[in-house]
Amino acid sequence: MWYLRRFVLAVCVLSAMTFFVDSTSAAAFKHVAVGDEVAAFSLPDTAGGKVDFGELHGDGPLTIVVFWALWSPKSATQLDDVQKLLDEFGAKGLKAVAINAEGASAPADLDAKVAAFAQERGLKFPMALDKGLEQYNTWGVIALPSTAFLDKSRKIVFEFSGHPSSAYEDMRAQVLEGLGLADEVAASHKPKHERYRPTDRKVTLNFGLAKTQFDRNQFSKSKEKLDQVLADDPQYPDAHALNGALHLGIERDGKAEAGQTAREAFQKAVDLDATLPLGLAGLAHFALRDGDLPKALELTRAAVEHTEDQELPELPAGGAASGDEGGRGARVAAQLERAAAAQEAGDAQQAKALVAEVVDGLIALPSGQGGRARKMLEGMKKQ
């Protein structure tokens, strides 16, 4: 068993190594650290001008500095994340500058390559070129990329090297704190409705497993877990709604009788919570089946109204709503308005198609092989 013990030890060591490597706590610089004030500097940019950091930073509340290189894949990802933060918080005072530290490996046309890189990735903040590694050595950069957050007095308040998996979330948290926006953002992200939550942890765990298995098209496994959830907590609206979606999937795969179970499950979910989006979408699905377009449109609008914007379906490019500006909520709302207009114009087929696209997106039934194909595959596996 010596080899098993050695294997377990190796796994533990690797896990520990992964923990430390995948953390934004790793030091980024040898000569400066959190709490140190950074001197202003000036470096050339890609257009032959200058990036004056003192002028760029000004009295801004927070500025991000990223040392990076073209040869570093993690640098590209890090700069993409910084741009995402600027897109969200630039109007609130967040600034950033990227300092290329290519060093001896720099190509002769570094200016052009960095400019092309920034344009290709949609990076809109200043690209400084540290060709002589002046700032690289002044800061004592340990690895590329390395990132620092500077407050209004140019003091480092946060720094890390690389691009660990938690980088974006950690940076965003620092931005919220540095700009004093944590409470404002929390309020804007408050759910539209407080949903029923089981007190039994086992119920929550089994529901999570059932949802995961449903998303993976593992309907029989999902049903087993969901049956247990409904037995333990029959007042759980989300479980009834998921049960409705699950039975729609079972019906699609060849069991027609599952359709009635789905209808009843969606109705039960809405009886328990009249604002539950999946339950409302499920009832809209059956209203479309019944040919009751006005009811289907009413139920779909209610489902959309009570769905968080980020959870609304992303209508496919090239579809009826592809030309609409704004986020998901605006595009979905515009599509339902077109459906209503088509209904008033007497084009029931077009109206039904527009509503069905939204309803299908809300239910999010996973793609499957179909009943006959599934049976054929199962038969092949047995053979």
Tab-separated table of C-alpha atoms in Angstrom, residues 39-333:
chain	number	residue	atom	x	y	z
A	39	ALA	CA	5.866	58.095	-7.505
A	40	ALA	CA	4.391	59.605	-10.659
A	41	PHE	CA	6.036	58.519	-13.902
A	42	SER	CA	5.902	59.107	-17.634
A	43	LEU	CA	6.257	56.487	-20.392
A	44	PRO	CA	5.776	56.510	-24.158
A	45	ASP	CA	2.519	55.199	-25.618
A	46	THR	CA	1.891	53.294	-28.846
A	47	ALA	CA	1.132	56.434	-30.870
A	48	GLY	CA	4.402	58.247	-30.161
A	49	GLY	CA	2.966	60.290	-27.316
A	50	LYS	CA	3.327	60.002	-23.567
A	51	VAL	CA	1.369	58.425	-20.748
A	52	ASP	CA	1.778	60.764	-17.771
A	53	PHE	CA	0.643	58.729	-14.783
A	54	GLY	CA	0.376	61.733	-12.472
A	55	GLU	CA	-1.950	63.432	-14.936
A	56	LEU	CA	-3.874	60.234	-15.675
A	57	HIS	CA	-4.411	59.426	-12.014
A	58	GLY	CA	-5.087	63.029	-10.971
A	59	ASP	CA	-7.230	62.993	-7.860
A	60	GLY	CA	-9.189	59.948	-8.971
A	61	PRO	CA	-10.383	57.639	-6.225
A	62	LEU	CA	-8.911	54.459	-7.723
A	63	THR	CA	-6.498	53.574	-10.524
A	64	ILE	CA	-5.454	50.106	-11.690
A	65	VAL	CA	-1.880	49.562	-12.917
A	66	VAL	CA	-1.112	46.329	-14.799
A	67	PHE	CA	2.395	45.240	-15.818
A	68	TRP	CA	2.064	42.770	-18.681
A	69	ALA	CA	3.662	41.227	-21.799
A	70	LEU	CA	2.456	40.055	-25.198
A	71	TRP	CA	3.899	36.586	-24.657
A	72	SER	CA	1.848	36.043	-21.486
A	73	PRO	CA	-1.638	34.490	-22.011
A	74	LYS	CA	-2.622	35.430	-18.466
A	75	SER	CA	-1.794	39.050	-19.257
A	76	ALA	CA	-4.422	39.083	-21.995
A	77	THR	CA	-7.076	37.676	-19.660
A	78	GLN	CA	-6.119	40.122	-16.924
A	79	LEU	CA	-6.380	43.121	-19.252
A	80	ASP	CA	-9.761	41.877	-20.502
A	81	ASP	CA	-11.001	41.789	-16.910
A	82	VAL	CA	-9.723	45.313	-16.259
A	83	GLN	CA	-11.625	46.541	-19.334
A	84	LYS	CA	-14.797	44.874	-18.024
A	85	LEU	CA	-14.374	46.767	-14.759
A	86	LEU	CA	-13.823	50.037	-16.620
A	87	ASP	CA	-16.944	49.433	-18.700
A	88	GLU	CA	-18.937	49.068	-15.496
A	89	PHE	CA	-17.254	51.617	-13.227
A	90	GLY	CA	-15.368	54.056	-15.477
A	91	ALA	CA	-18.127	56.636	-15.137
A	92	LYS	CA	-17.775	56.362	-11.346
A	93	GLY	CA	-14.098	57.374	-11.398
A	94	LEU	CA	-12.215	54.128	-11.985
A	95	LYS	CA	-9.099	54.514	-14.187
A	96	ALA	CA	-6.432	52.137	-15.473
A	97	VAL	CA	-3.124	51.991	-17.310
A	98	ALA	CA	-1.331	48.986	-18.798
A	99	ILE	CA	2.476	48.981	-18.774
A	100	ASN	CA	4.053	46.662	-21.319
A	101	ALA	CA	7.286	45.187	-19.954
A	102	GLU	CA	8.385	43.013	-22.861
A	103	GLY	CA	12.064	43.557	-22.072
A	104	ALA	CA	14.785	41.904	-24.160
A	105	SER	CA	12.209	39.789	-26.012
A	106	ALA	CA	10.421	42.863	-27.380
A	107	PRO	CA	9.926	42.842	-31.168
A	108	ALA	CA	11.246	45.757	-33.219
A	109	ASP	CA	7.687	46.849	-33.990
A	110	LEU	CA	6.503	46.647	-30.383
A	111	ASP	CA	4.465	49.856	-30.691
A	112	ALA	CA	2.435	48.491	-33.584
A	113	LYS	CA	1.987	45.053	-32.039
A	114	VAL	CA	0.723	46.459	-28.724
A	115	ALA	CA	-1.615	48.852	-30.557
A	116	ALA	CA	-3.000	45.982	-32.663
A	117	PHE	CA	-3.367	43.809	-29.548
A	118	ALA	CA	-5.342	46.526	-27.741
A	119	GLN	CA	-7.604	47.148	-30.731
A	120	GLU	CA	-8.254	43.442	-31.276
A	121	ARG	CA	-9.302	42.915	-27.659
A	122	GLY	CA	-11.249	46.157	-27.347
A	123	LEU	CA	-8.968	47.643	-24.666
A	124	LYS	CA	-9.742	51.333	-24.332
A	125	PHE	CA	-7.375	52.413	-21.557
A	126	PRO	CA	-3.807	53.768	-22.024
A	127	MET	CA	-1.084	51.366	-23.176
A	128	ALA	CA	2.315	52.527	-21.875
A	129	LEU	CA	5.586	51.029	-23.122
A	130	ASP	CA	8.323	50.388	-20.567
A	131	LYS	CA	10.965	49.509	-23.170
A	132	GLY	CA	13.902	50.112	-20.827
A	133	LEU	CA	12.117	48.342	-17.943
A	134	GLU	CA	12.473	51.523	-15.897
A	135	GLN	CA	9.196	51.164	-13.980
A	136	TYR	CA	9.434	47.376	-14.044
A	137	ASN	CA	12.677	47.595	-12.004
A	138	THR	CA	11.503	50.524	-9.866
A	139	TRP	CA	8.491	48.559	-8.680
A	140	GLY	CA	10.403	45.271	-8.604
A	141	VAL	CA	7.898	43.310	-10.628
A	142	ILE	CA	8.109	39.630	-9.704
A	143	ALA	CA	6.066	38.096	-12.525
A	144	LEU	CA	3.849	39.088	-15.429
A	145	PRO	CA	1.113	40.054	-15.237
A	146	SER	CA	1.260	41.952	-11.949
A	147	THR	CA	-1.486	44.317	-10.833
A	148	ALA	CA	-1.783	47.123	-8.287
A	149	PHE	CA	-4.731	49.267	-7.179
A	150	LEU	CA	-3.825	52.824	-6.149
A	151	ASP	CA	-6.050	55.126	-4.090
A	152	LYS	CA	-6.410	58.899	-4.533
A	153	SER	CA	-3.057	59.546	-2.791
A	154	ARG	CA	-1.316	56.989	-5.076
A	155	LYS	CA	-0.944	54.506	-2.248
A	156	ILE	CA	-1.207	50.816	-3.092
A	157	VAL	CA	-4.322	49.339	-1.509
A	158	PHE	CA	-4.323	45.958	-3.270
A	159	GLU	CA	-1.813	43.996	-5.366
A	160	PHE	CA	-1.331	40.520	-6.765
A	161	SER	CA	0.529	38.646	-9.499
A	162	GLY	CA	-0.740	36.388	-12.283
A	163	HIS	CA	-4.401	35.840	-13.043
A	164	PRO	CA	-5.885	33.342	-10.569
A	165	SER	CA	-9.431	32.083	-11.021
A	166	SER	CA	-10.711	34.520	-8.389
A	167	ALA	CA	-9.014	37.561	-9.950
A	168	TYR	CA	-12.051	39.254	-11.457
A	169	GLU	CA	-14.254	38.765	-8.389
A	170	ASP	CA	-11.489	39.971	-6.056
A	171	MET	CA	-10.777	43.009	-8.231
A	172	ARG	CA	-14.448	43.892	-8.489
A	173	ALA	CA	-14.766	43.715	-4.711
A	174	GLN	CA	-11.809	46.102	-4.380
A	175	VAL	CA	-13.372	48.477	-6.908
A	176	LEU	CA	-16.671	48.518	-5.017
A	177	GLU	CA	-14.846	49.255	-1.775
A	178	GLY	CA	-12.504	51.827	-3.303
A	179	LEU	CA	-15.313	53.728	-5.008
A	180	GLY	CA	-17.657	53.428	-2.041
A	181	LEU	CA	-20.257	51.604	-4.128
A	182	ALA	CA	-20.777	48.376	-2.217
A	183	ASP	CA	-24.135	49.420	-0.718
A	184	GLU	CA	-25.361	50.966	-3.976
A	185	VAL	CA	-24.527	47.878	-6.025
A	186	ALA	CA	-25.997	45.548	-3.413
A	187	ALA	CA	-29.260	47.514	-3.546
A	188	SER	CA	-29.358	47.399	-7.353
A	189	HIS	CA	-28.828	43.628	-7.302
A	190	LYS	CA	-31.500	42.957	-4.707
A	191	PRO	CA	-33.773	40.189	-6.009
A	192	LYS	CA	-37.144	41.288	-7.356
A	193	HIS	CA	-38.852	38.830	-5.023
A	194	GLU	CA	-37.902	36.956	-1.895
A	195	ARG	CA	-38.495	33.295	-2.684
A	196	TYR	CA	-39.440	30.431	-0.413
A	197	ARG	CA	-36.371	28.676	0.926
A	198	PRO	CA	-36.493	25.269	2.650
A	199	THR	CA	-35.158	25.108	6.173
A	200	ASP	CA	-34.011	21.510	5.741
A	201	ARG	CA	-30.496	21.444	4.278
A	202	LYS	CA	-31.108	17.977	2.862
A	203	VAL	CA	-34.005	19.333	0.776
A	204	THR	CA	-31.834	22.143	-0.585
A	205	LEU	CA	-29.025	19.725	-1.409
A	206	ASN	CA	-31.294	17.261	-3.200
A	207	PHE	CA	-32.978	20.054	-5.151
A	208	GLY	CA	-29.581	21.302	-6.300
A	209	LEU	CA	-28.644	17.801	-7.451
A	210	ALA	CA	-31.978	17.391	-9.236
A	211	LYS	CA	-31.468	20.703	-11.058
A	212	THR	CA	-27.941	19.768	-12.107
A	213	GLN	CA	-29.082	16.383	-13.406
A	214	PHE	CA	-31.981	18.043	-15.235
A	215	ASP	CA	-29.588	20.479	-16.924
A	216	ARG	CA	-27.472	17.497	-18.000
A	217	ASN	CA	-30.517	15.796	-19.524
A	218	GLN	CA	-30.335	13.015	-16.924
A	219	PHE	CA	-34.092	12.966	-16.411
A	220	SER	CA	-34.424	9.640	-14.581
A	221	LYS	CA	-31.798	10.617	-11.995
A	222	SER	CA	-33.292	14.078	-11.649
A	223	LYS	CA	-36.763	12.633	-11.091
A	224	GLU	CA	-35.495	10.358	-8.334
A	225	LYS	CA	-34.013	13.291	-6.415
A	226	LEU	CA	-36.968	15.560	-7.119
A	227	ASP	CA	-39.467	12.969	-5.890
A	228	GLN	CA	-37.536	12.905	-2.622
A	229	VAL	CA	-37.575	16.713	-2.397
A	230	LEU	CA	-41.344	16.881	-2.941
A	231	ALA	CA	-41.910	14.121	-0.377
A	232	ASP	CA	-39.823	15.979	2.211
A	233	ASP	CA	-41.201	19.462	1.428
A	234	PRO	CA	-44.426	19.473	-0.635
A	235	GLN	CA	-44.751	23.266	-0.190
A	236	TYR	CA	-41.576	24.043	-2.158
A	237	PRO	CA	-42.755	26.013	-5.247
A	238	ASP	CA	-39.447	25.772	-7.148
A	239	ALA	CA	-39.487	21.988	-6.823
A	240	HIS	CA	-42.976	21.772	-8.349
A	241	ALA	CA	-41.921	24.098	-11.192
A	242	LEU	CA	-38.812	22.035	-11.889
A	243	ASN	CA	-40.992	18.930	-11.792
A	244	GLY	CA	-43.121	20.504	-14.519
A	245	ALA	CA	-40.067	21.208	-16.700
A	246	LEU	CA	-38.741	17.720	-16.028
A	247	HIS	CA	-41.963	16.091	-17.201
A	248	LEU	CA	-41.979	18.256	-20.314
A	249	GLY	CA	-38.603	16.717	-21.060
A	250	ILE	CA	-39.912	13.221	-20.356
A	251	GLU	CA	-42.863	13.905	-22.635
A	252	ARG	CA	-40.540	15.119	-25.369
A	253	ASP	CA	-38.601	11.882	-25.097
A	254	GLY	CA	-41.630	9.775	-25.950
A	255	LYS	CA	-43.936	9.544	-22.925
A	256	ALA	CA	-47.015	11.535	-23.903
A	257	GLU	CA	-48.725	10.955	-20.552
A	258	ALA	CA	-46.022	13.022	-18.819
A	259	GLY	CA	-47.531	16.177	-20.350
A	260	GLN	CA	-50.511	16.178	-17.980
A	261	THR	CA	-48.186	15.734	-14.989
A	262	ALA	CA	-46.168	18.699	-16.222
A	263	ARG	CA	-49.283	20.872	-16.509
A	264	GLU	CA	-50.395	19.981	-12.984
A	265	ALA	CA	-46.926	20.577	-11.559
A	266	PHE	CA	-46.685	24.072	-13.083
A	267	GLN	CA	-50.142	24.920	-11.745
A	268	LYS	CA	-49.187	23.726	-8.267
A	269	ALA	CA	-46.044	25.883	-8.367
A	270	VAL	CA	-48.041	29.002	-9.262
A	271	ASP	CA	-50.674	28.193	-6.640
A	272	LEU	CA	-47.885	28.248	-4.054
A	273	ASP	CA	-46.106	31.311	-5.510
A	274	ALA	CA	-48.008	33.393	-8.069
A	275	THR	CA	-44.804	35.190	-9.128
A	276	LEU	CA	-42.626	32.130	-9.798
A	277	PRO	CA	-41.204	32.628	-13.325
A	278	LEU	CA	-40.731	28.960	-14.250
A	279	GLY	CA	-44.258	28.105	-13.128
A	280	LEU	CA	-45.726	31.002	-15.117
A	281	ALA	CA	-43.676	30.087	-18.192
A	282	GLY	CA	-44.865	26.492	-17.914
A	283	LEU	CA	-48.487	27.578	-17.841
A	284	ALA	CA	-47.802	29.860	-20.823
A	285	HIS	CA	-46.439	26.831	-22.666
A	286	PHE	CA	-49.718	24.973	-22.136
A	287	ALA	CA	-51.790	28.056	-23.007
A	288	LEU	CA	-50.018	28.052	-26.378
A	289	ARG	CA	-50.859	24.369	-26.772
A	290	ASP	CA	-54.492	25.119	-26.001
A	291	GLY	CA	-54.536	27.876	-28.620
A	292	ASP	CA	-55.171	30.577	-26.001
A	293	LEU	CA	-52.692	33.164	-27.291
A	294	PRO	CA	-53.910	36.118	-25.143
A	295	LYS	CA	-53.490	34.046	-21.964
A	296	ALA	CA	-50.078	32.787	-23.108
A	297	LEU	CA	-48.914	36.352	-23.745
A	298	GLU	CA	-50.238	37.512	-20.361
A	299	LEU	CA	-48.503	34.671	-18.510
A	300	THR	CA	-45.245	35.188	-20.405
A	301	ARG	CA	-45.210	38.885	-19.584
A	302	ALA	CA	-45.745	38.037	-15.913
A	303	ALA	CA	-42.919	35.485	-16.010
A	304	VAL	CA	-40.551	38.036	-17.575
A	305	GLU	CA	-41.567	40.727	-15.092
A	306	HIS	CA	-40.629	38.489	-12.175
A	307	THR	CA	-37.360	37.175	-13.681
A	308	GLU	CA	-34.017	38.789	-12.876
A	309	ASP	CA	-32.620	40.401	-16.040
A	310	GLN	CA	-29.464	38.279	-16.027
A	311	GLU	CA	-31.597	35.124	-15.971
A	312	LEU	CA	-33.738	36.055	-18.968
A	313	PRO	CA	-33.139	34.093	-22.173
A	314	GLU	CA	-30.530	35.424	-24.591
A	315	LEU	CA	-32.524	35.588	-27.785
A	316	PRO	CA	-30.480	34.079	-30.640
A	317	ALA	CA	-28.530	36.309	-33.015
A	318	GLY	CA	-30.332	36.779	-36.276
A	319	GLY	CA	-33.694	36.190	-34.615
A	320	ALA	CA	-36.613	38.528	-34.425
A	321	ALA	CA	-35.067	40.571	-31.634
A	322	SER	CA	-31.466	40.670	-32.829
A	323	GLY	CA	-31.638	44.317	-33.864
A	324	ASP	CA	-32.825	45.600	-30.499
A	325	GLU	CA	-30.453	47.608	-28.369
A	326	GLY	CA	-30.141	47.253	-24.630
A	327	GLY	CA	-29.839	44.225	-22.411
A	328	ARG	CA	-31.750	40.981	-22.279
A	329	GLY	CA	-34.738	42.565	-20.564
A	330	ALA	CA	-35.129	45.181	-23.291
A	331	ARG	CA	-34.831	42.624	-26.093
A	332	VAL	CA	-37.322	40.215	-24.525
A	333	ALA	CA	-39.795	43.025	-23.833
